[in-house]
Amino acid sequence: MLDFLTRKPQLRAGGFGQFALTKRIGDPIDFVWPCTNSGDAAGSAFIQVSEAGASVLLGAAFQVSPNQTIPLNLHATIAGPALTPGLHSLVVDMREGPPSPPRIIAASTVELSVVLA
């Protein structure tokens, strides 16, 4: 039987909640989000952060084995014109990939206040 017919990964997100952050430009920003694979094959998942449709931060992909929960994490530095001082409404997605484009598993909104250093 073809692999894509037998592979049934079922990745799902754990308890990532909405919350507010205040950061200075140049400060690291961290997201940790548990991902559980309740399927029968390994899957790959990652975190993506965007604002108004423009990708801001992209985490590395993590392999999640069957019947395993791992904490996906993203650690990046706030810099450049993408995050100027002020209030930003960020969408944090957990995505499964490949295939391309990656399938969305879950999403949450984070209010981020960026201040001058």
GROMACS .gro file of N, CA, C and O in nm:
model
  468
    1MET      N    1   0.084  -0.117   0.000
    1MET     CA    2   0.000   0.000   0.000
    1MET      C    3   0.089   0.124   0.000
    1MET      O    4   0.194   0.126   0.062
    2LEU      N    5   0.047   0.229  -0.067
    2LEU     CA    6   0.127   0.349  -0.076
    2LEU      C    7   0.141   0.415   0.061
    2LEU      O    8   0.048   0.416   0.142
    3ASP      N    9   0.259   0.474   0.084
    3ASP     CA   10   0.290   0.533   0.214
    3ASP      C   11   0.190   0.642   0.253
    3ASP      O   12   0.149   0.651   0.367
    4PHE      N   13   0.151   0.727   0.156
    4PHE     CA   14   0.060   0.836   0.193
    4PHE      C   15  -0.078   0.786   0.231
    4PHE      O   16  -0.155   0.856   0.295
    5LEU      N   17  -0.112   0.663   0.196
    5LEU     CA   18  -0.240   0.606   0.238
    5LEU      C   19  -0.233   0.545   0.377
    5LEU      O   20  -0.333   0.537   0.447
    6THR      N   21  -0.114   0.497   0.415
    6THR     CA   22  -0.101   0.431   0.546
    6THR      C   23  -0.055   0.526   0.655
    6THR      O   24  -0.077   0.500   0.772
    7ARG      N   25   0.007   0.637   0.619
    7ARG     CA   26   0.057   0.732   0.718
    7ARG      C   27  -0.059   0.814   0.773
    7ARG      O   28  -0.131   0.878   0.699
    8LYS      N   29  -0.078   0.808   0.905
    8LYS     CA   30  -0.189   0.881   0.967
    8LYS      C   31  -0.140   0.961   1.087
    8LYS      O   32  -0.184   0.937   1.200
    9PRO      N   33  -0.049   1.056   1.067
    9PRO     CA   34  -0.009   1.137   1.183
    9PRO      C   35  -0.124   1.227   1.226
    9PRO      O   36  -0.200   1.276   1.143
   10GLN      N   37  -0.137   1.244   1.354
   10GLN     CA   38  -0.242   1.331   1.407
   10GLN      C   39  -0.178   1.424   1.508
   10GLN      O   40  -0.187   1.404   1.628
   11LEU      N   41  -0.112   1.528   1.457
   11LEU     CA   42  -0.046   1.623   1.543
   11LEU      C   43  -0.148   1.722   1.597
   11LEU      O   44  -0.235   1.767   1.524
   12ARG      N   45  -0.136   1.755   1.724
   12ARG     CA   46  -0.226   1.854   1.782
   12ARG      C   47  -0.151   1.936   1.885
   12ARG      O   48  -0.054   1.890   1.945
   13ALA      N   49  -0.199   2.058   1.904
   13ALA     CA   50  -0.133   2.152   1.993
   13ALA      C   51  -0.183   2.137   2.135
   13ALA      O   52  -0.299   2.106   2.159
   14GLY      N   53  -0.093   2.163   2.229
   14GLY     CA   54  -0.128   2.161   2.370
   14GLY      C   55  -0.172   2.298   2.418
   14GLY      O   56  -0.226   2.377   2.341
   15GLY      N   57  -0.145   2.330   2.542
   15GLY     CA   58  -0.200   2.449   2.607
   15GLY      C   59  -0.123   2.578   2.588
   15GLY      O   60  -0.065   2.628   2.682
   16PHE      N   61  -0.123   2.632   2.469
   16PHE     CA   62  -0.067   2.766   2.445
   16PHE      C   63  -0.182   2.864   2.455
   16PHE      O   64  -0.281   2.851   2.383
   17GLY      N   65  -0.172   2.962   2.545
   17GLY     CA   66  -0.283   3.054   2.565
   17GLY      C   67  -0.252   3.193   2.513
   17GLY      O   68  -0.140   3.223   2.476
   18GLN      N   69  -0.354   3.275   2.509
   18GLN     CA   70  -0.334   3.414   2.471
   18GLN      C   71  -0.277   3.489   2.590
   18GLN      O   72  -0.321   3.471   2.702
   19PHE      N   73  -0.178   3.573   2.563
   19PHE     CA   74  -0.120   3.653   2.669
   19PHE      C   75  -0.053   3.775   2.609
   19PHE      O   76  -0.038   3.785   2.488
   20ALA      N   77  -0.016   3.867   2.693
   20ALA     CA   78   0.047   3.991   2.646
   20ALA      C   79   0.195   3.991   2.685
   20ALA      O   80   0.233   3.938   2.790
   21LEU      N   81   0.277   4.048   2.600
   21LEU     CA   82   0.420   4.058   2.624
   21LEU      C   83   0.465   4.202   2.606
   21LEU      O   84   0.414   4.272   2.519
   22THR      N   85   0.559   4.244   2.686
   22THR     CA   86   0.624   4.372   2.662
   22THR      C   87   0.773   4.343   2.644
   22THR      O   88   0.835   4.283   2.731
   23LYS      N   89   0.828   4.385   2.531
   23LYS     CA   90   0.968   4.360   2.500
   23LYS      C   91   1.032   4.488   2.447
   23LYS      O   92   0.965   4.575   2.394
   24ARG      N   93   1.162   4.495   2.459
   24ARG     CA   94   1.239   4.604   2.400
   24ARG      C   95   1.300   4.553   2.270
   24ARG      O   96   1.327   4.434   2.257
   25ILE      N   97   1.321   4.643   2.176
   25ILE     CA   98   1.388   4.603   2.051
   25ILE      C   99   1.524   4.547   2.086
   25ILE      O  100   1.600   4.607   2.162
   26GLY      N  101   1.555   4.431   2.034
   26GLY     CA  102   1.679   4.360   2.065
   26GLY      C  103   1.663   4.252   2.170
   26GLY      O  104   1.751   4.168   2.186
   27ASP      N  105   1.551   4.251   2.245
   27ASP     CA  106   1.525   4.146   2.344
   27ASP      C  107   1.487   4.016   2.274
   27ASP      O  108   1.425   4.018   2.168
   28PRO      N  109   1.522   3.902   2.335
   28PRO     CA  110   1.475   3.776   2.277
   28PRO      C  111   1.325   3.757   2.305
   28PRO      O  112   1.273   3.805   2.405
   29ILE      N  113   1.259   3.690   2.213
   29ILE     CA  114   1.118   3.656   2.229
   29ILE      C  115   1.110   3.504   2.222
   29ILE      O  116   1.174   3.441   2.138
   30ASP      N  117   1.037   3.446   2.316
   30ASP     CA  118   1.030   3.300   2.326
   30ASP      C  119   0.885   3.255   2.322
   30ASP      O  120   0.799   3.314   2.386
   31PHE      N  121   0.861   3.149   2.248
   31PHE     CA  122   0.733   3.079   2.251
   31PHE      C  123   0.763   2.931   2.271
   31PHE      O  124   0.850   2.875   2.204
   32VAL      N  125   0.697   2.868   2.366
   32VAL     CA  126   0.707   2.724   2.386
   32VAL      C  127   0.565   2.670   2.380
   32VAL      O  128   0.477   2.717   2.450
   33TRP      N  129   0.543   2.569   2.294
   33TRP     CA  130   0.409   2.519   2.269
   33TRP      C  131   0.417   2.368   2.254
   33TRP      O  132   0.482   2.318   2.163
   34PRO      N  133   0.353   2.291   2.343
   34PRO     CA  134   0.359   2.146   2.331
   34PRO      C  135   0.282   2.094   2.210
   34PRO      O  136   0.177   2.144   2.175
   35CYS      N  137   0.339   1.993   2.146
   35CYS     CA  138   0.276   1.928   2.030
   35CYS      C  139   0.270   1.778   2.057
   35CYS      O  140   0.371   1.718   2.095
   36THR      N  141   0.153   1.719   2.038
   36THR     CA  142   0.134   1.575   2.062
   36THR      C  143   0.103   1.505   1.931
   36THR      O  144   0.024   1.554   1.851
   37ASN      N  145   0.167   1.392   1.909
   37ASN     CA  146   0.139   1.309   1.792
   37ASN      C  147   0.064   1.185   1.840
   37ASN      O  148   0.120   1.098   1.905
   38SER      N  149  -0.066   1.179   1.809
   38SER     CA  150  -0.145   1.063   1.849
   38SER      C  151  -0.167   0.969   1.730
   38SER      O  152  -0.250   0.879   1.736
   39GLY      N  153  -0.092   0.990   1.623
   39GLY     CA  154  -0.104   0.906   1.504
   39GLY      C  155  -0.011   0.787   1.509
   39GLY      O  156   0.049   0.756   1.612
   40ASP      N  157   0.001   0.720   1.395
   40ASP     CA  158   0.084   0.599   1.388
   40ASP      C  159   0.212   0.620   1.308
   40ASP      O  160   0.281   0.524   1.275
   41ALA      N  161   0.246   0.744   1.275
   41ALA     CA  162   0.369   0.773   1.203
   41ALA      C  163   0.427   0.904   1.253
   41ALA      O  164   0.355   0.987   1.309
   42ALA      N  165   0.558   0.921   1.236
   42ALA     CA  166   0.623   1.045   1.278
   42ALA      C  167   0.574   1.162   1.195
   42ALA      O  168   0.538   1.147   1.078
   43GLY      N  169   0.572   1.279   1.256
   43GLY     CA  170   0.534   1.401   1.187
   43GLY      C  171   0.633   1.511   1.218
   43GLY      O  172   0.714   1.499   1.310
   44SER      N  173   0.629   1.618   1.142
   44SER     CA  174   0.719   1.730   1.162
   44SER      C  175   0.634   1.854   1.185
   44SER      O  176   0.537   1.879   1.113
   45ALA      N  177   0.667   1.933   1.288
   45ALA     CA  178   0.589   2.052   1.320
   45ALA      C  179   0.682   2.168   1.354
   45ALA      O  180   0.796   2.147   1.396
   46PHE      N  181   0.632   2.290   1.333
   46PHE     CA  182   0.710   2.409   1.365
   46PHE      C  183   0.617   2.523   1.402
   46PHE      O  184   0.496   2.517   1.381
   47ILE      N  185   0.675   2.629   1.460
   47ILE     CA  186   0.600   2.747   1.499
   47ILE      C  187   0.631   2.859   1.402
   47ILE      O  188   0.746   2.881   1.365
   48GLN      N  189   0.528   2.932   1.361
   48GLN     CA  190   0.543   3.049   1.275
   48GLN      C  191   0.471   3.166   1.341
   48GLN      O  192   0.359   3.150   1.389
   49VAL      N  193   0.534   3.282   1.342
   49VAL     CA  194   0.474   3.403   1.398
   49VAL      C  195   0.461   3.504   1.286
   49VAL      O  196   0.556   3.530   1.213
   50SER      N  197   0.342   3.561   1.271
   50SER     CA  198   0.321   3.660   1.164
   50SER      C  199   0.237   3.775   1.217
   50SER      O  200   0.171   3.765   1.320
   51GLU      N  201   0.242   3.884   1.143
   51GLU     CA  202   0.160   4.001   1.174
   51GLU      C  203   0.101   4.053   1.044
   51GLU      O  204   0.174   4.079   0.949
   52ALA      N  205  -0.031   4.063   1.038
   52ALA     CA  206  -0.102   4.112   0.919
   52ALA      C  207  -0.058   4.038   0.793
   52ALA      O  208  -0.036   4.096   0.689
   53GLY      N  209  -0.040   3.907   0.806
   53GLY     CA  210  -0.009   3.824   0.690
   53GLY      C  211   0.137   3.818   0.654
   53GLY      O  212   0.178   3.737   0.571
   54ALA      N  213   0.222   3.903   0.713
   54ALA     CA  214   0.365   3.901   0.682
   54ALA      C  215   0.438   3.818   0.788
   54ALA      O  216   0.426   3.844   0.907
   55SER      N  217   0.513   3.718   0.745
   55SER     CA  218   0.585   3.633   0.838
   55SER      C  219   0.694   3.713   0.908
   55SER      O  220   0.772   3.784   0.845
   56VAL      N  221   0.696   3.704   1.040
   56VAL     CA  222   0.795   3.777   1.119
   56VAL      C  223   0.903   3.682   1.168
   56VAL      O  224   1.021   3.704   1.150
   57LEU      N  225   0.863   3.572   1.232
   57LEU     CA  226   0.957   3.477   1.290
   57LEU      C  227   0.916   3.335   1.251
   57LEU      O  228   0.797   3.304   1.244
   58LEU      N  229   1.013   3.251   1.227
   58LEU     CA  230   0.986   3.115   1.187
   58LEU      C  231   1.076   3.021   1.266
   58LEU      O  232   1.198   3.038   1.266
   59GLY      N  233   1.016   2.924   1.336
   59GLY     CA  234   1.094   2.831   1.416
   59GLY      C  235   1.141   2.713   1.334
   59GLY      O  236   1.092   2.686   1.225
   60ALA      N  237   1.237   2.641   1.389
   60ALA     CA  238   1.288   2.520   1.325
   60ALA      C  239   1.185   2.408   1.337
   60ALA      O  240   1.106   2.405   1.431
   61ALA      N  241   1.187   2.316   1.242
   61ALA     CA  242   1.094   2.202   1.245
   61ALA      C  243   1.145   2.098   1.344
   61ALA      O  244   1.264   2.074   1.355
   62PHE      N  245   1.051   2.039   1.417
   62PHE     CA  246   1.082   1.932   1.512
   62PHE      C  247   1.010   1.805   1.469
   62PHE      O  248   0.894   1.810   1.430
   63GLN      N  249   1.078   1.691   1.479
   63GLN     CA  250   1.016   1.562   1.452
   63GLN      C  251   0.941   1.517   1.576
   63GLN      O  252   0.995   1.522   1.686
   64VAL      N  253   0.817   1.474   1.558
   64VAL     CA  254   0.736   1.425   1.668
   64VAL      C  255   0.701   1.280   1.639
   64VAL      O  256   0.630   1.250   1.542
   65SER      N  257   0.753   1.190   1.720
   65SER     CA  258   0.728   1.047   1.701
   65SER      C  259   0.586   1.012   1.745
   65SER      O  260   0.524   1.086   1.823
   66PRO      N  261   0.534   0.897   1.699
   66PRO     CA  262   0.401   0.854   1.743
   66PRO      C  263   0.393   0.842   1.895
   66PRO      O  264   0.489   0.801   1.960
   67ASN      N  265   0.280   0.880   1.951
   67ASN     CA  266   0.254   0.873   2.095
   67ASN      C  267   0.356   0.951   2.177
   67ASN      O  268   0.395   0.909   2.285
   68GLN      N  269   0.400   1.064   2.126
   68GLN     CA  270   0.497   1.147   2.195
   68GLN      C  271   0.447   1.291   2.199
   68GLN      O  272   0.382   1.339   2.107
   69THR      N  273   0.478   1.360   2.309
   69THR     CA  274   0.452   1.503   2.321
   69THR      C  275   0.587   1.572   2.338
   69THR      O  276   0.665   1.533   2.425
   70ILE      N  277   0.615   1.673   2.254
   70ILE     CA  278   0.738   1.748   2.268
   70ILE      C  279   0.705   1.897   2.273
   70ILE      O  280   0.605   1.941   2.217
   71PRO      N  281   0.790   1.977   2.341
   71PRO     CA  282   0.768   2.121   2.341
   71PRO      C  283   0.833   2.184   2.219
   71PRO      O  284   0.956   2.182   2.205
   72LEU      N  285   0.754   2.234   2.126
   72LEU     CA  286   0.810   2.312   2.016
   72LEU      C  287   0.850   2.446   2.073
   72LEU      O  288   0.779   2.503   2.155
   73ASN      N  289   0.964   2.497   2.031
   73ASN     CA  290   1.003   2.627   2.083
   73ASN      C  291   1.057   2.717   1.974
   73ASN      O  292   1.105   2.670   1.871
   74LEU      N  293   1.044   2.844   1.997
   74LEU     CA  294   1.094   2.947   1.908
   74LEU      C  295   1.164   3.049   1.995
   74LEU      O  296   1.107   3.098   2.093
   75HIS      N  297   1.289   3.080   1.965
   75HIS     CA  298   1.366   3.179   2.038
   75HIS      C  299   1.432   3.268   1.934
   75HIS      O  300   1.515   3.222   1.858
   76ALA      N  301   1.389   3.392   1.926
   76ALA     CA  302   1.442   3.483   1.825
   76ALA      C  303   1.456   3.622   1.886
   76ALA      O  304   1.400   3.652   1.991
   77THR      N  305   1.531   3.707   1.818
   77THR     CA  306   1.554   3.842   1.866
   77THR      C  307   1.465   3.940   1.790
   77THR      O  308   1.453   3.932   1.668
   78ILE      N  309   1.402   4.030   1.864
   78ILE     CA  310   1.321   4.135   1.803
   78ILE      C  311   1.416   4.239   1.747
   78ILE      O  312   1.495   4.299   1.820
   79ALA      N  313   1.411   4.260   1.617
   79ALA     CA  314   1.501   4.357   1.555
   79ALA      C  315   1.443   4.401   1.422
   79ALA      O  316   1.355   4.337   1.366
   80GLY      N  317   1.499   4.508   1.371
   80GLY     CA  318   1.467   4.552   1.236
   80GLY      C  319   1.332   4.619   1.224
   80GLY      O  320   1.261   4.638   1.322
   81PRO      N  321   1.295   4.653   1.101
   81PRO     CA  322   1.171   4.727   1.079
   81PRO      C  323   1.045   4.644   1.097
   81PRO      O  324   0.935   4.699   1.105
   82ALA      N  325   1.059   4.511   1.104
   82ALA     CA  326   0.941   4.425   1.116
   82ALA      C  327   0.864   4.454   1.245
   82ALA      O  328   0.742   4.450   1.247
   83LEU      N  329   0.935   4.482   1.353
   83LEU     CA  330   0.869   4.512   1.480
   83LEU      C  331   0.918   4.648   1.530
   83LEU      O  332   1.021   4.659   1.594
   84THR      N  333   0.842   4.750   1.500
   84THR     CA  334   0.872   4.884   1.544
   84THR      C  335   0.807   4.907   1.680
   84THR      O  336   0.719   4.830   1.721
   85PRO      N  337   0.846   5.014   1.752
   85PRO     CA  338   0.781   5.042   1.881
   85PRO      C  339   0.630   5.057   1.864
   85PRO      O  340   0.581   5.109   1.766
   86GLY      N  341   0.557   5.005   1.961
   86GLY     CA  342   0.411   5.013   1.958
   86GLY      C  343   0.350   4.877   1.989
   86GLY      O  344   0.418   4.782   2.022
   87LEU      N  345   0.219   4.868   1.976
   87LEU     CA  346   0.145   4.746   2.003
   87LEU      C  347   0.128   4.666   1.875
   87LEU      O  348   0.088   4.719   1.772
   88HIS      N  349   0.161   4.538   1.880
   88HIS     CA  350   0.152   4.450   1.764
   88HIS      C  351   0.062   4.332   1.799
   88HIS      O  352   0.074   4.274   1.906
   89SER      N  353  -0.025   4.295   1.708
   89SER     CA  354  -0.109   4.178   1.725
   89SER      C  355  -0.049   4.067   1.639
   89SER      O  356  -0.059   4.069   1.517
   90LEU      N  357   0.016   3.972   1.704
   90LEU     CA  358   0.085   3.864   1.634
   90LEU      C  359  -0.002   3.739   1.633
   90LEU      O  360  -0.068   3.708   1.731
   91VAL      N  361   0.001   3.667   1.523
   91VAL     CA  362  -0.064   3.537   1.515
   91VAL      C  363   0.045   3.432   1.523
   91VAL      O  364   0.140   3.433   1.444
   92VAL      N  365   0.033   3.344   1.622
   92VAL     CA  366   0.130   3.236   1.641
   92VAL      C  367   0.064   3.108   1.595
   92VAL      O  368  -0.039   3.067   1.648
   93ASP      N  369   0.122   3.045   1.491
   93ASP     CA  370   0.068   2.922   1.434
   93ASP      C  371   0.158   2.805   1.464
   93ASP      O  372   0.280   2.819   1.465
   94MET      N  373   0.098   2.689   1.489
   94MET     CA  374   0.172   2.564   1.485
   94MET      C  375   0.134   2.498   1.353
   94MET      O  376   0.017   2.488   1.320
   95ARG      N  377   0.234   2.457   1.278
   95ARG     CA  378   0.210   2.401   1.145
   95ARG      C  379   0.281   2.267   1.130
   95ARG      O  380   0.386   2.244   1.189
   96GLU      N  381   0.220   2.182   1.049
   96GLU     CA  382   0.280   2.052   1.015
   96GLU      C  383   0.336   2.062   0.874
   96GLU      O  384   0.271   2.113   0.784
   97GLY      N  385   0.456   2.014   0.856
   97GLY     CA  386   0.512   2.018   0.722
   97GLY      C  387   0.632   1.927   0.711
   97GLY      O  388   0.692   1.892   0.810
   98PRO      N  389   0.676   1.888   0.589
   98PRO     CA  390   0.596   1.907   0.468
   98PRO      C  391   0.470   1.823   0.473
   98PRO      O  392   0.456   1.748   0.567
   99PRO      N  393   0.381   1.822   0.385
   99PRO     CA  394   0.384   1.874   0.249
   99PRO      C  395   0.377   2.026   0.243
   99PRO      O  396   0.355   2.092   0.343
  100SER      N  397   0.397   2.075   0.124
  100SER     CA  398   0.394   2.218   0.101
  100SER      C  399   0.262   2.257   0.036
  100SER      O  400   0.220   2.190  -0.058
  101PRO      N  401   0.194   2.360   0.080
  101PRO     CA  402   0.228   2.441   0.196
  101PRO      C  403   0.196   2.366   0.325
  101PRO      O  404   0.108   2.280   0.327
  102PRO      N  405   0.266   2.400   0.433
  102PRO     CA  406   0.243   2.330   0.559
  102PRO      C  407   0.100   2.349   0.609
  102PRO      O  408   0.043   2.456   0.596
  103ARG      N  409   0.044   2.241   0.663
  103ARG     CA  410  -0.093   2.242   0.715
  103ARG      C  411  -0.094   2.304   0.855
  103ARG      O  412  -0.009   2.274   0.939
  104ILE      N  413  -0.191   2.391   0.880
  104ILE     CA  414  -0.201   2.454   1.011
  104ILE      C  415  -0.261   2.356   1.111
  104ILE      O  416  -0.358   2.286   1.081
  105ILE      N  417  -0.201   2.347   1.229
  105ILE     CA  418  -0.251   2.261   1.336
  105ILE      C  419  -0.334   2.344   1.433
  105ILE      O  420  -0.442   2.305   1.474
  106ALA      N  421  -0.282   2.461   1.472
  106ALA     CA  422  -0.352   2.548   1.568
  106ALA      C  423  -0.297   2.689   1.555
  106ALA      O  424  -0.188   2.709   1.502
  107ALA      N  425  -0.371   2.786   1.604
  107ALA     CA  426  -0.327   2.925   1.602
  107ALA      C  427  -0.374   2.996   1.728
  107ALA      O  428  -0.476   2.960   1.786
  108SER      N  429  -0.299   3.095   1.771
  108SER     CA  430  -0.336   3.177   1.885
  108SER      C  431  -0.288   3.319   1.859
  108SER      O  432  -0.195   3.340   1.782
  109THR      N  433  -0.351   3.416   1.923
  109THR     CA  434  -0.313   3.555   1.906
  109THR      C  435  -0.237   3.603   2.029
  109THR      O  436  -0.275   3.572   2.143
  110VAL      N  437  -0.129   3.676   2.006
  110VAL     CA  438  -0.049   3.732   2.115
  110VAL      C  439  -0.037   3.881   2.093
  110VAL      O  440  -0.005   3.926   1.983
  111GLU      N  441  -0.067   3.958   2.194
  111GLU     CA  442  -0.047   4.103   2.188
  111GLU      C  443   0.095   4.132   2.239
  111GLU      O  444   0.129   4.099   2.352
  112LEU      N  445   0.175   4.195   2.154
  112LEU     CA  446   0.314   4.223   2.187
  112LEU      C  447   0.334   4.375   2.186
  112LEU      O  448   0.306   4.440   2.085
  113SER      N  449   0.380   4.429   2.297
  113SER     CA  450   0.412   4.570   2.304
  113SER      C  451   0.563   4.585   2.294
  113SER      O  452   0.637   4.533   2.378
  114VAL      N  453   0.610   4.653   2.191
  114VAL     CA  454   0.753   4.674   2.169
  114VAL      C  455   0.786   4.817   2.208
  114VAL      O  456   0.724   4.912   2.163
  115VAL      N  457   0.889   4.833   2.294
  115VAL     CA  458   0.930   4.966   2.339
  115VAL      C  459   1.073   4.993   2.296
  115VAL      O  460   1.149   4.901   2.268
  116LEU      N  461   1.110   5.119   2.289
  116LEU     CA  462   1.248   5.156   2.255
  116LEU      C  463   1.342   5.116   2.366
  116LEU      O  464   1.306   5.124   2.484
  117ALA      N  465   1.462   5.075   2.331
  117ALA     CA  466   1.562   5.037   2.432
  117ALA      C  467   1.625   5.160   2.493
  117ALA      O  468   1.628   5.265   2.437
   0.00000   0.00000   0.00000
